[in-house]
Short mmCIF file of C-alpha atoms in Angstrom, two decimals:
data_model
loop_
_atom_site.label_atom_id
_atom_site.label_comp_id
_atom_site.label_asym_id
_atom_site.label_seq_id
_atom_site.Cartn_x
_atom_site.Cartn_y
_atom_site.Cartn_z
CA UNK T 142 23.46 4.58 22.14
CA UNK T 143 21.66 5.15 18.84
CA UNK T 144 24.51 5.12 17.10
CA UNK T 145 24.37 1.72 18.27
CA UNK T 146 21.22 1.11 17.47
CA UNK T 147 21.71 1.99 14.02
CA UNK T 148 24.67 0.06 13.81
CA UNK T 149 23.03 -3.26 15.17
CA UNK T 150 20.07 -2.55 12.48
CA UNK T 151 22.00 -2.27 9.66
CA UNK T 152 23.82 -5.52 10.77
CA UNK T 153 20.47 -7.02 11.05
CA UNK T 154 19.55 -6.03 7.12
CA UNK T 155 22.42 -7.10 5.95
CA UNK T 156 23.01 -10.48 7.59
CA UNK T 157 18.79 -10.89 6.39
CA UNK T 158 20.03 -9.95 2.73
CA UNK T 159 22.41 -12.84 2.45
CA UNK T 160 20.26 -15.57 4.37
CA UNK T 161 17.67 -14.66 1.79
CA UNK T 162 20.64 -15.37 -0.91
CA UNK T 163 21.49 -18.23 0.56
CA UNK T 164 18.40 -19.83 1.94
CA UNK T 165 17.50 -23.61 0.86
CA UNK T 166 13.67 -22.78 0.29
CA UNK T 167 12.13 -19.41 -1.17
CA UNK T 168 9.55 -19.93 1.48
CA UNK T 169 12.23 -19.23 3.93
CA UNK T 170 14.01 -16.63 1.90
CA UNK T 171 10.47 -14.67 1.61
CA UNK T 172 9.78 -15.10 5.67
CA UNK T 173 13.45 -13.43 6.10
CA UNK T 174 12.30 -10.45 3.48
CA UNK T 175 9.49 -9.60 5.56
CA UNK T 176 11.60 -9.40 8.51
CA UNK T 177 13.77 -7.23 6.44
CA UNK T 178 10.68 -4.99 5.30
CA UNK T 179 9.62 -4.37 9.03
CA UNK T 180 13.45 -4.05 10.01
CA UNK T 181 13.78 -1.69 7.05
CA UNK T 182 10.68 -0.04 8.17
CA UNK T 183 13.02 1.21 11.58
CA UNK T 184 15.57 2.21 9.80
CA UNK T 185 13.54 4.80 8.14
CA UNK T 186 12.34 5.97 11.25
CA UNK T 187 16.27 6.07 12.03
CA UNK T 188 16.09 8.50 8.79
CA UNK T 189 13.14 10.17 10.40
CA UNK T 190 11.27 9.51 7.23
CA UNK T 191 7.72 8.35 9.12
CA UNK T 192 5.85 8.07 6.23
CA UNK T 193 7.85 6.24 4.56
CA UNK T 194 8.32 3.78 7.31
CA UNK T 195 4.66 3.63 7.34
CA UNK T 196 4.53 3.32 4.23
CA UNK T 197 7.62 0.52 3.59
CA UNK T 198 6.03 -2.03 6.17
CA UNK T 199 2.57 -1.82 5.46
CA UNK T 200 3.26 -2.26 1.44
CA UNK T 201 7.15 -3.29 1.42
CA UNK T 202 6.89 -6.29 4.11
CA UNK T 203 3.11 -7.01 4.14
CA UNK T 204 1.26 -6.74 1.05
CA UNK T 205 4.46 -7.94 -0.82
CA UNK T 206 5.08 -10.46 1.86
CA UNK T 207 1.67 -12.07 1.50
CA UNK T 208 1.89 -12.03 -1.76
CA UNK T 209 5.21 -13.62 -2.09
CA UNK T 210 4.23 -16.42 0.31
CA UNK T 211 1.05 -17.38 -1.51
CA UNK T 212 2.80 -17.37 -4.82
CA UNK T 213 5.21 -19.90 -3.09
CA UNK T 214 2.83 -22.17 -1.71
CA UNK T 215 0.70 -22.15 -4.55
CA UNK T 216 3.83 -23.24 -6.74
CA UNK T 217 5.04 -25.24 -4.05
CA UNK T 218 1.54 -27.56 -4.59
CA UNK T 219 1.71 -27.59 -8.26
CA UNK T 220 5.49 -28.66 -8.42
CA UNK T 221 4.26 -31.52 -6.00
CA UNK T 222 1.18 -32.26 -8.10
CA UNK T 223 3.45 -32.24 -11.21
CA UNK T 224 6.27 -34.44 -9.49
CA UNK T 225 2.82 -36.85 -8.49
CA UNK T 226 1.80 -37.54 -12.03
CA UNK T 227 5.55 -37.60 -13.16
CA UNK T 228 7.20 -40.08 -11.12
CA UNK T 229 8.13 -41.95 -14.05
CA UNK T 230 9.94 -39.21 -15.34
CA UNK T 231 11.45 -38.05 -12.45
CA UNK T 232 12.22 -41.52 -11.72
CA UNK T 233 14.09 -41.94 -15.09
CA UNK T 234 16.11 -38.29 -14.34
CA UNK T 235 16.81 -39.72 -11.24
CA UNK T 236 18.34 -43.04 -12.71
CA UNK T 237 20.29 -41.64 -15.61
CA UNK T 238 22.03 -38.65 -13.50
CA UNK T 239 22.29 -40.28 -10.39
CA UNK T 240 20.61 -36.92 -8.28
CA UNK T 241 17.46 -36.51 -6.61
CA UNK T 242 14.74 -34.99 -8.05
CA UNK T 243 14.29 -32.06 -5.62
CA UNK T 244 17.81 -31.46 -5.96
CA UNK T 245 17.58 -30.80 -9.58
CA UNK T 246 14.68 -28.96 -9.26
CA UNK T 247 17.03 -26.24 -7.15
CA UNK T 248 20.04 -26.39 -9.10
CA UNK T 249 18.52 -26.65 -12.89
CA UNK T 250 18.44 -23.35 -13.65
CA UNK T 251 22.47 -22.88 -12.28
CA UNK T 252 23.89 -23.33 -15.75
CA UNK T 253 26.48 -20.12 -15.70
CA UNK T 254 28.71 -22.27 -13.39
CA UNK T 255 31.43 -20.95 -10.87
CA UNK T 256 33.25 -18.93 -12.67
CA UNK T 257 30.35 -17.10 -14.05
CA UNK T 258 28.76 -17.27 -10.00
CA UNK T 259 32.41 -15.64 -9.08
CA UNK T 260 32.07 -12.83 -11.72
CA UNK T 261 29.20 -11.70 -11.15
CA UNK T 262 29.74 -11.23 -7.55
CA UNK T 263 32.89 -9.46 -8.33
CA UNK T 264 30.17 -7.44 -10.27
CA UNK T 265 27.84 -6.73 -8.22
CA UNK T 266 30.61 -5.88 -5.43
CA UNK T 267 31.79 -3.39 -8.11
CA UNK T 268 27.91 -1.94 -7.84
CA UNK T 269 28.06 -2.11 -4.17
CA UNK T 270 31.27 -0.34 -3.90
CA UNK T 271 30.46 2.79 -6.47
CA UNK T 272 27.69 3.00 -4.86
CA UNK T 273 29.31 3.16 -0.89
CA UNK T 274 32.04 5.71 -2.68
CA UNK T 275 28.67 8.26 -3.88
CA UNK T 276 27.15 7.76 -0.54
CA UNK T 277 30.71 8.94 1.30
CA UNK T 278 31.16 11.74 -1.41
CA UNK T 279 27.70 13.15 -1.55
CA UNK T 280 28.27 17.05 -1.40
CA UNK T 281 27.81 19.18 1.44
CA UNK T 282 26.08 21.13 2.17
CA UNK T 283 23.26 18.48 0.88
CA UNK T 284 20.68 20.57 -1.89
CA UNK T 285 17.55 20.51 -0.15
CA UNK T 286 14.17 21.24 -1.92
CA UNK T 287 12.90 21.44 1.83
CA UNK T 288 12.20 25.05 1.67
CA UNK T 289 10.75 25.36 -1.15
CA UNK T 290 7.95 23.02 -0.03
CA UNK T 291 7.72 24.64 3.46
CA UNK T 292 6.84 28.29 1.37
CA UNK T 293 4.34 26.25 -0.37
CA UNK T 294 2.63 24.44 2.52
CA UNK T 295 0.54 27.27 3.62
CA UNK T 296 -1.05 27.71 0.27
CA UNK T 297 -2.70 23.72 0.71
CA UNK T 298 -3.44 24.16 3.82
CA UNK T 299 -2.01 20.66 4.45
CA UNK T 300 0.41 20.01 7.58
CA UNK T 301 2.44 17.19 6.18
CA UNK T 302 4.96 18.10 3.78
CA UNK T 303 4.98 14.63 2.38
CA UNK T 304 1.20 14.68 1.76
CA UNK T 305 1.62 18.00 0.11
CA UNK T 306 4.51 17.28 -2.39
CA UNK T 307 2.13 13.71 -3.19
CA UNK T 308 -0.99 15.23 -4.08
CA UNK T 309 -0.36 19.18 -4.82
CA UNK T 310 2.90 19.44 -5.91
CA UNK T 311 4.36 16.37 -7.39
CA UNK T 312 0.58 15.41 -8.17
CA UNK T 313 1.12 14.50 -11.79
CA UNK T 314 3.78 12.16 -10.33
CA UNK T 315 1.03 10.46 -8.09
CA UNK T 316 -1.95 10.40 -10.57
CA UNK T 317 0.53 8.43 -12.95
CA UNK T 318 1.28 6.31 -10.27
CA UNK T 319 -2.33 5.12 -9.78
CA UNK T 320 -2.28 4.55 -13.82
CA UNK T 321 0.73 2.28 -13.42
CA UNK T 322 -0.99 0.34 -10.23
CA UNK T 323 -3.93 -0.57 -12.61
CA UNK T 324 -1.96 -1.09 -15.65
CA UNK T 325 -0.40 -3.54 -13.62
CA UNK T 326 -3.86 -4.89 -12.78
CA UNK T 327 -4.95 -5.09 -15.76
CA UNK T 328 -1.64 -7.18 -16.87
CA UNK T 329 -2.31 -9.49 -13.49
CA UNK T 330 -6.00 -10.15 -15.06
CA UNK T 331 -5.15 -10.56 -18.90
CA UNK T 332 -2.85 -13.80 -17.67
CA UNK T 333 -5.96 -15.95 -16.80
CA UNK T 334 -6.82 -18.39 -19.55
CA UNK T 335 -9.62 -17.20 -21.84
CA UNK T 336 -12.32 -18.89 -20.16
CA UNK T 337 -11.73 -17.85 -16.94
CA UNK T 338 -10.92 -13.78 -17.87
CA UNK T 339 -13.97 -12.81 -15.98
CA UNK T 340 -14.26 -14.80 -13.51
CA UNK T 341 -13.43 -14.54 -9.74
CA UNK T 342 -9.71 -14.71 -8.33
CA UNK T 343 -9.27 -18.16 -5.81
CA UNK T 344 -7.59 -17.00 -2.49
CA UNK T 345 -9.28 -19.60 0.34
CA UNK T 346 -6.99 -21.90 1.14
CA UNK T 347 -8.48 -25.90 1.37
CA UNK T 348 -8.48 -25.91 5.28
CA UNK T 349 -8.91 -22.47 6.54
CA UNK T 350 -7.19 -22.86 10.27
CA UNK T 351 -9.80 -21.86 13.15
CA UNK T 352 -7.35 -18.53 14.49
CA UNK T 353 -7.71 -16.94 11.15
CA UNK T 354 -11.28 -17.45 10.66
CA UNK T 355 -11.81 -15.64 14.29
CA UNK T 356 -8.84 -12.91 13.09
CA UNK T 357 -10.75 -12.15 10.44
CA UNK T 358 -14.08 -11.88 12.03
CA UNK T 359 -12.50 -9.53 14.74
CA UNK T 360 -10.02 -7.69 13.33
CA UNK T 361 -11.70 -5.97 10.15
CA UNK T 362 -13.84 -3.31 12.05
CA UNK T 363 -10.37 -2.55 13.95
CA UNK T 364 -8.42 -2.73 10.23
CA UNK T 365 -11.42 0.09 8.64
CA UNK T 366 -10.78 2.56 11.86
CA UNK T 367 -7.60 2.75 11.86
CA UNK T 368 -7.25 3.15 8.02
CA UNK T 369 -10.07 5.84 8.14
CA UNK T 370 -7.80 7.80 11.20
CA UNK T 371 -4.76 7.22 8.69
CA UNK T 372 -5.86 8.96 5.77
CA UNK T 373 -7.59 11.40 7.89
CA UNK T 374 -4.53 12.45 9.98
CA UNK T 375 -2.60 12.30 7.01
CA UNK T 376 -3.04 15.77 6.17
CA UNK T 377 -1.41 17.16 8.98
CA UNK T 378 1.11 14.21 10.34
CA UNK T 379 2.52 10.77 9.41
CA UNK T 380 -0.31 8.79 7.19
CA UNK T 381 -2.48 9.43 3.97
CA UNK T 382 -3.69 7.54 1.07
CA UNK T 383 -1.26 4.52 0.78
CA UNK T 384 -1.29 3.50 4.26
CA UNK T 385 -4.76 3.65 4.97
CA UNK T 386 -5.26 2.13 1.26
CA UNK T 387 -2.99 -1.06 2.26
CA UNK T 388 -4.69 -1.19 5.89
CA UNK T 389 -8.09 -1.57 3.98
CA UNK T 390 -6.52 -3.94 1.56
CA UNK T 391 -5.40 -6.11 4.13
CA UNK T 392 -8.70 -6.25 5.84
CA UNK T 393 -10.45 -7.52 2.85
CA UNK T 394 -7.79 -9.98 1.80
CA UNK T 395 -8.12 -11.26 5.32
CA UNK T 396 -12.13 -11.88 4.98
CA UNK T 397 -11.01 -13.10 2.17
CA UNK T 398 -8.39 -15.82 2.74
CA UNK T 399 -10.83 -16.96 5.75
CA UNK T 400 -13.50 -17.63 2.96
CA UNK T 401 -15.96 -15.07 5.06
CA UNK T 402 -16.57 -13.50 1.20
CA UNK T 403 -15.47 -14.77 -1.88
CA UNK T 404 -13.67 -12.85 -4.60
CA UNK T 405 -15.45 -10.92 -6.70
CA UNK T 406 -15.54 -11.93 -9.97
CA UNK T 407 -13.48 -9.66 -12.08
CA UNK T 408 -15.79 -8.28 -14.76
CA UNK T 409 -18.19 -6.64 -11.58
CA UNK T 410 -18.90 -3.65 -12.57
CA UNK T 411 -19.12 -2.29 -8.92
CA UNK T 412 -15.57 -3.73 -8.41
CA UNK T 413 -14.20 -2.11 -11.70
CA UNK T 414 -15.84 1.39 -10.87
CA UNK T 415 -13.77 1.22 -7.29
CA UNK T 416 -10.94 0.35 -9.30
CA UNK T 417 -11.06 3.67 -11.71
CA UNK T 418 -13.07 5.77 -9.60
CA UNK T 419 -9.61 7.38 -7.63
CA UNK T 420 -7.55 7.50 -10.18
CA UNK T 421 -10.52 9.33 -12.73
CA UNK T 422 -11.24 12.19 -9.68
CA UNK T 423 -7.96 13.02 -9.51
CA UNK T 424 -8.15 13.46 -13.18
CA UNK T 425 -11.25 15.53 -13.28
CA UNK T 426 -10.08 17.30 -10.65
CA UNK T 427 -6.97 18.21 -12.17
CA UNK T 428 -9.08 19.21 -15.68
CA UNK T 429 -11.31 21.18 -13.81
CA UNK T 430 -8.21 22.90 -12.82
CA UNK T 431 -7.87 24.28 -16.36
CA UNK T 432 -10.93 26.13 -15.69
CA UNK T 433 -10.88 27.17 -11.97
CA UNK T 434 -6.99 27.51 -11.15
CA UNK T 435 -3.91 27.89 -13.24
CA UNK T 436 -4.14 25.08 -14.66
CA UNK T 437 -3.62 21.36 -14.83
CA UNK T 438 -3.75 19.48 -11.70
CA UNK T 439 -3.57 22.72 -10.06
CA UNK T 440 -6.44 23.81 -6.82
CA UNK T 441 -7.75 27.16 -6.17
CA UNK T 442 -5.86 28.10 -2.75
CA UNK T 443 -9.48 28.71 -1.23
CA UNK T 444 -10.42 24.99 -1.27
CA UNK T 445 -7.43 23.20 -1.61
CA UNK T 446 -7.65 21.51 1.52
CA UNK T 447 -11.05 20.24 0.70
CA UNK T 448 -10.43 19.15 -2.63
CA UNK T 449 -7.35 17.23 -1.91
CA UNK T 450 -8.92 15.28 0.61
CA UNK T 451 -11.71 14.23 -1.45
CA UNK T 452 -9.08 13.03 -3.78
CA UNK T 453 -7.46 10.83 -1.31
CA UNK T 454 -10.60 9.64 0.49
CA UNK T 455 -11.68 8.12 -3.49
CA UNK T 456 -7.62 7.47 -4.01
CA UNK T 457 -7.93 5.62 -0.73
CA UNK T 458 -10.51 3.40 -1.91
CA UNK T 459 -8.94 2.60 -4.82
CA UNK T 460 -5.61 1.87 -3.66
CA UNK T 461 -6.92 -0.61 -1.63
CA UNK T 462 -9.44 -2.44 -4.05
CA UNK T 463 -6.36 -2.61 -5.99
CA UNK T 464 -3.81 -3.80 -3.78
CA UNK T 465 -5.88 -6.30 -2.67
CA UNK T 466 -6.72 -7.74 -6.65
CA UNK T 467 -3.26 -7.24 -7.21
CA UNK T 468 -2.63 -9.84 -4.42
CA UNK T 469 -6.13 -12.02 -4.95
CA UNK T 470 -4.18 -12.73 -8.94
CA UNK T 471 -5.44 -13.40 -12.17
CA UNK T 472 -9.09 -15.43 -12.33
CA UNK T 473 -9.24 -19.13 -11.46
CA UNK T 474 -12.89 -20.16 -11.50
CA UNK T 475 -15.45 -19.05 -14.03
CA UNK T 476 -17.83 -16.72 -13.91
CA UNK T 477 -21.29 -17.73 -12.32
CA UNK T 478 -24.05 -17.46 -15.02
CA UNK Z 83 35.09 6.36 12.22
CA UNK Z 84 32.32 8.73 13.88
CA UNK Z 85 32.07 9.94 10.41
CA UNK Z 86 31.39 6.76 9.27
CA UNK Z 87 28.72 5.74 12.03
CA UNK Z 88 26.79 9.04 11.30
CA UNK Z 89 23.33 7.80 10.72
CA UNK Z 90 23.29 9.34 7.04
CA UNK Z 91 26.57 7.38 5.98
CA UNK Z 92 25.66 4.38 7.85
CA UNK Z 93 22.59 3.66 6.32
CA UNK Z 94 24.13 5.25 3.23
CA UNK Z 95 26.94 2.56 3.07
CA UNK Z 96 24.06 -0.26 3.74
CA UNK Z 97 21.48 0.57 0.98
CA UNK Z 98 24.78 0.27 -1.32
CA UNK Z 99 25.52 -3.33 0.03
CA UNK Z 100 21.41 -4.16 -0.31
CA UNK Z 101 21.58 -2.87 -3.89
CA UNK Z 102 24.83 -5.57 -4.33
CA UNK Z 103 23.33 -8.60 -3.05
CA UNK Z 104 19.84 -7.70 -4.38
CA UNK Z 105 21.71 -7.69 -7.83
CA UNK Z 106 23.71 -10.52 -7.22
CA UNK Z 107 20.28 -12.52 -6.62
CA UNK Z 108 18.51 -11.30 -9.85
CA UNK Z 109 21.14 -12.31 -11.47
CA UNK Z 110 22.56 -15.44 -10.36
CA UNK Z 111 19.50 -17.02 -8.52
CA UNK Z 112 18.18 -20.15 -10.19
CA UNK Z 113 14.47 -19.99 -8.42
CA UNK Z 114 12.55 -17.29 -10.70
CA UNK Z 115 10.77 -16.45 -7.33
CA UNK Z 116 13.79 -15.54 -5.60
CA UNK Z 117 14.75 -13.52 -8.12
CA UNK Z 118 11.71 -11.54 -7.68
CA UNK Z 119 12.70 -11.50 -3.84
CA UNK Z 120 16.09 -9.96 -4.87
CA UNK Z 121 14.60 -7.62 -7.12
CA UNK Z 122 12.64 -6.27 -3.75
CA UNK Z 123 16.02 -6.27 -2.11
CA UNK Z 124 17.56 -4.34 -4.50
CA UNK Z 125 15.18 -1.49 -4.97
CA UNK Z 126 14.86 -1.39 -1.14
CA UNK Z 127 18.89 -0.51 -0.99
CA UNK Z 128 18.59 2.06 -3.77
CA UNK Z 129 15.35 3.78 -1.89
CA UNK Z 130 17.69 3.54 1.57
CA UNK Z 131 19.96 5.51 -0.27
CA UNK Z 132 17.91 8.41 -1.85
CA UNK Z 133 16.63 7.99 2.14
CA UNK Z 134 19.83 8.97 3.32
CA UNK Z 135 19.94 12.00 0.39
CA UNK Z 136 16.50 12.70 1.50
CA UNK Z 137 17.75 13.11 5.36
CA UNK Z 138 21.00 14.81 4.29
CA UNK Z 139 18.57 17.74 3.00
CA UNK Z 140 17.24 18.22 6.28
CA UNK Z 141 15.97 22.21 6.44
CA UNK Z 142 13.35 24.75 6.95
CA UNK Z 143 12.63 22.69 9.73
CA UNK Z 144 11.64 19.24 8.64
CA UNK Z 145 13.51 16.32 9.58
CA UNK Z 146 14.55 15.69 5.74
CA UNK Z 147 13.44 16.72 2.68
CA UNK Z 148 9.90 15.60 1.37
CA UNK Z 149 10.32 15.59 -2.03
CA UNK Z 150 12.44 12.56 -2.16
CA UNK Z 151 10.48 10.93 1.14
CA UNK Z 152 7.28 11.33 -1.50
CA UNK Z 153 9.17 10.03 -4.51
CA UNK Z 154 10.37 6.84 -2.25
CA UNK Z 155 6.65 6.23 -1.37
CA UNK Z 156 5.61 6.59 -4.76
CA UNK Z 157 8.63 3.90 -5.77
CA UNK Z 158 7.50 1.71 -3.24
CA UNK Z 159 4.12 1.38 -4.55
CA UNK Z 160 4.98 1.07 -8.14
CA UNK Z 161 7.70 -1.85 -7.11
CA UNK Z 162 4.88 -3.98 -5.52
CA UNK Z 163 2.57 -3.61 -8.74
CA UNK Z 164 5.69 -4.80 -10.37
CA UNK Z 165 6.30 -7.51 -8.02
CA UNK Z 166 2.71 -8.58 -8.21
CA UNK Z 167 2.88 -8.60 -12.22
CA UNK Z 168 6.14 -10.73 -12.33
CA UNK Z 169 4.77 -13.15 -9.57
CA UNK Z 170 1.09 -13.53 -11.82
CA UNK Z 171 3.82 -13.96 -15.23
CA UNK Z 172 5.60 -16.97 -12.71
CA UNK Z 173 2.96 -18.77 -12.04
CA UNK Z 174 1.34 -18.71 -15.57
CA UNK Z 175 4.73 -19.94 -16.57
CA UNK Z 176 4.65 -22.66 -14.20
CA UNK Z 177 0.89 -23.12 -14.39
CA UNK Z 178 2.11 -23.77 -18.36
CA UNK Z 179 5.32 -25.83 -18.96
CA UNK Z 180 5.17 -27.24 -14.96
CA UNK Z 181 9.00 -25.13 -14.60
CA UNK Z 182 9.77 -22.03 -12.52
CA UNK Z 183 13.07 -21.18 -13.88
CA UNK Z 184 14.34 -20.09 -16.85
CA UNK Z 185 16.63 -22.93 -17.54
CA UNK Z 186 16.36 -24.12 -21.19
CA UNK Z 187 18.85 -26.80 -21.30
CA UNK Z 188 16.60 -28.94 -19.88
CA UNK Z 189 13.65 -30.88 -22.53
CA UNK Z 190 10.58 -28.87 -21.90
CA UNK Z 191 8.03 -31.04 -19.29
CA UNK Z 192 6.38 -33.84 -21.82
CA UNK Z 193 3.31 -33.98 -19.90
CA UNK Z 194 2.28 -29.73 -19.86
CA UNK Z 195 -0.54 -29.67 -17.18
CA UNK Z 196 -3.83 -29.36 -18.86
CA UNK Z 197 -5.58 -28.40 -15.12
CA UNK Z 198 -8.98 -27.33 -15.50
#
């Protein structure tokens, strides 16, 4: 019966990962992927990986979803807009090759033509198949770092083995991570034109639709608890800092889109403090360690527990100012005076 | 065929077709956007398949090893701030020459939108 299961899921993914390929419109293509993301996300409880499926559909299918569908509609308007002022242009393509304009707004970019199409799907099916031949031939018994990290566990005083590898074993791994989430940021902001660089994102749509402004008057409170009950029972079970960050950034993108609170502008300094403030604990945490433990990034065993949770309640924070940025985009208006 | 339907391989065998088709998108799609989409699909088939390695090392009485589970979670993240950078590049780029490919046969737009 599970077997079955698993068999009818991976079905599922694949026959989603070719109807994205194949889809007319990329707003269709991106409402498939987020099926796939919370598909995806029960396959890894298949695996018995919880936090990751946690983990994959809050960030893989929602955040990214979101993000996708607003950078399609957005683009979606401006191509309209563009096609509005152009007509004469369009009308002249139009005349001289004979097509549509929408059709050769789809097929201008296919200039590596069928054989090149047939190729690289031999290619790729090359990938595929390498790939399917590691996966049967993977030795057994599997190497396991599993015990290793169960010896360990005691000395955190953490209960999930996932949380413990993130922020006490692997932490160097994690604190980069939060580096390369606002590097990213910071690449996201520096594409605004120069008059607009510290000014506040635009996320409201023109009409905001009646459900959504009562979602996101209800829902928030809801959004905070549950994120707060995430990172909190993420010590011990399923949860922790990314889950409960992307709960939280969801919340405020969804205040957000219903115009309840603009964007901040982006040179607030309270913003920009949430922004660093994770990422720089975990630092000075993991100097201090230099001084108190063995050394970098490393706790005293007496108040380990305490200290890592401190970390992830100001990593939490973070993580979801930033997601949420990440997804509100580069500036669009100007700053207030 | 059991062998095959094992959980482990089956998923196994799956994340290796996702990684195809993801790269077959990147590569071939002509909407810059989709591309990005692929891109998603194809690191979700590679983490599916450090999954499966991750479930393989099942022991000391976790349901897989959390080393890999961790570095998945930490790969998930960093693909959206990638996703979120190349979807902020897209629309600049389109926000700039009015396109979203990258097909440079075709004159650039004559009228680039100056929008406030």
């Amino acid at each position: 019966m599970a077997q079955l299961f698993d068999l009818a899921l991976v079905i599922w993914l694949i026959a989603l990962a070719v109807h994205i390929t194949m889809a007319r419109t990329d707003q269709n293509a991106i409402i498939a992927f987020i099926a796939f993301g919370l598909l995806l996300g029960l396959g890894w409880v298949q695996l018995s990986a919880f936090d990751v499926a946690l983990t994959e559909i809050a960030i893989g299918a929602g955040v990214t979803g979101i993000l996708l569908l607003s950078a399609e509609a957005h683009m979606r308007k401006a191509r309209t807009s563009t096609k509005a002022t152009g007509t004469k242009i369009a009308k002249a393509e139009a005349s001289t090759t004979g097509t549509v304009s929408k059709a050769t707004t789809i097929d201008e970019g296919r200039r590596i033509g069928a054989v090149g199409v047939i190729t690289t799907a031999i290619a790729c099916a090359a990938v595929t198949v390498g790939l399917g031949f590691a996966v049967l031939l993977l030795p057994n018994p599997a190497p396991t770092l599993a015990p290793a990290a169960a010896a360990a566990l005691d000395a955190t005083g953490l209960g999930n083995p996932v949380t413990a590898v993130l922020l006490a074993y692997r932490a160097l791994d994690t604190l980069l991570e939060k580096v390369v989430l606002l590097l990213a940021l910071v690449g996201v902001w520096s594409l605004a034109p120069d008059r607009l660089w510290d000014g506040a994102p635009a996320l409201r749509p023109a009409e905001v639709p009646e459900p959504l402004a009562y979602l996101a008057r209800v829902l928030p409170p809801f959004g905070v608890l549950i994120a707060v009950y995430m990172f909190w029972v993420g010590a011990d079970a399923p949860g922790g800092t990314f889950q409960a960050g992307t709960v939280l950034a969801a919340m405020w993108l969804i205040v957000m889109i219903a115009g309840l609170r603009q964007p901040p502008d982006t040179a607030l300094k309270t913003l920009r403090l949430l922004l660093v403030g994770g990422p720089a604990l975990f630092l000075a945490v993991g100097l201090i360690g230099f001084i108190i433990a063995d050394g970098f990034l490393a706790y005293p065993e007496a108040i380990a527990k305490p200290l890592i949770l401190v970390i992830e309640a100001a990593l939490t924070l973070s993580i979801g100012v930033t997601l949420a940025m990440l997804v509100a985009g580069p500036a669009q208006k100007a700053r207030e005076p | 065929m059991t062998a095959v339907l094992a959980p482990t391989t089956l998923f196994g065998l799956c994340g290796a077709a996702l990684v195809g088709i993801g790269l077959f998108v990147v590569l071939t799609h002509p909407s810059l956007l989709r591309r990005i989409v692929g891109f998603n699909l194809l690191g979700a088939g590679i983490f599916l398949v450090f999954g499966v390695v991750a479930r393989r090392g099942a022991a000391a009485g976790f349901a897989g090893d959390p080393v890999p589970h961790a570095m998945v979670i930490t790969g998930i993240v960093v693909a959206f701030s990638a996703t979120a950078l190349a979807v902020a590049l897209l629309r600049r780029l389109l926000e700039l020459t009015g396109r979203s490919t990258l097909d440079n046969g075709e004159p650039p737009d004559p009228e680039p939108r100056s929008k406030p």
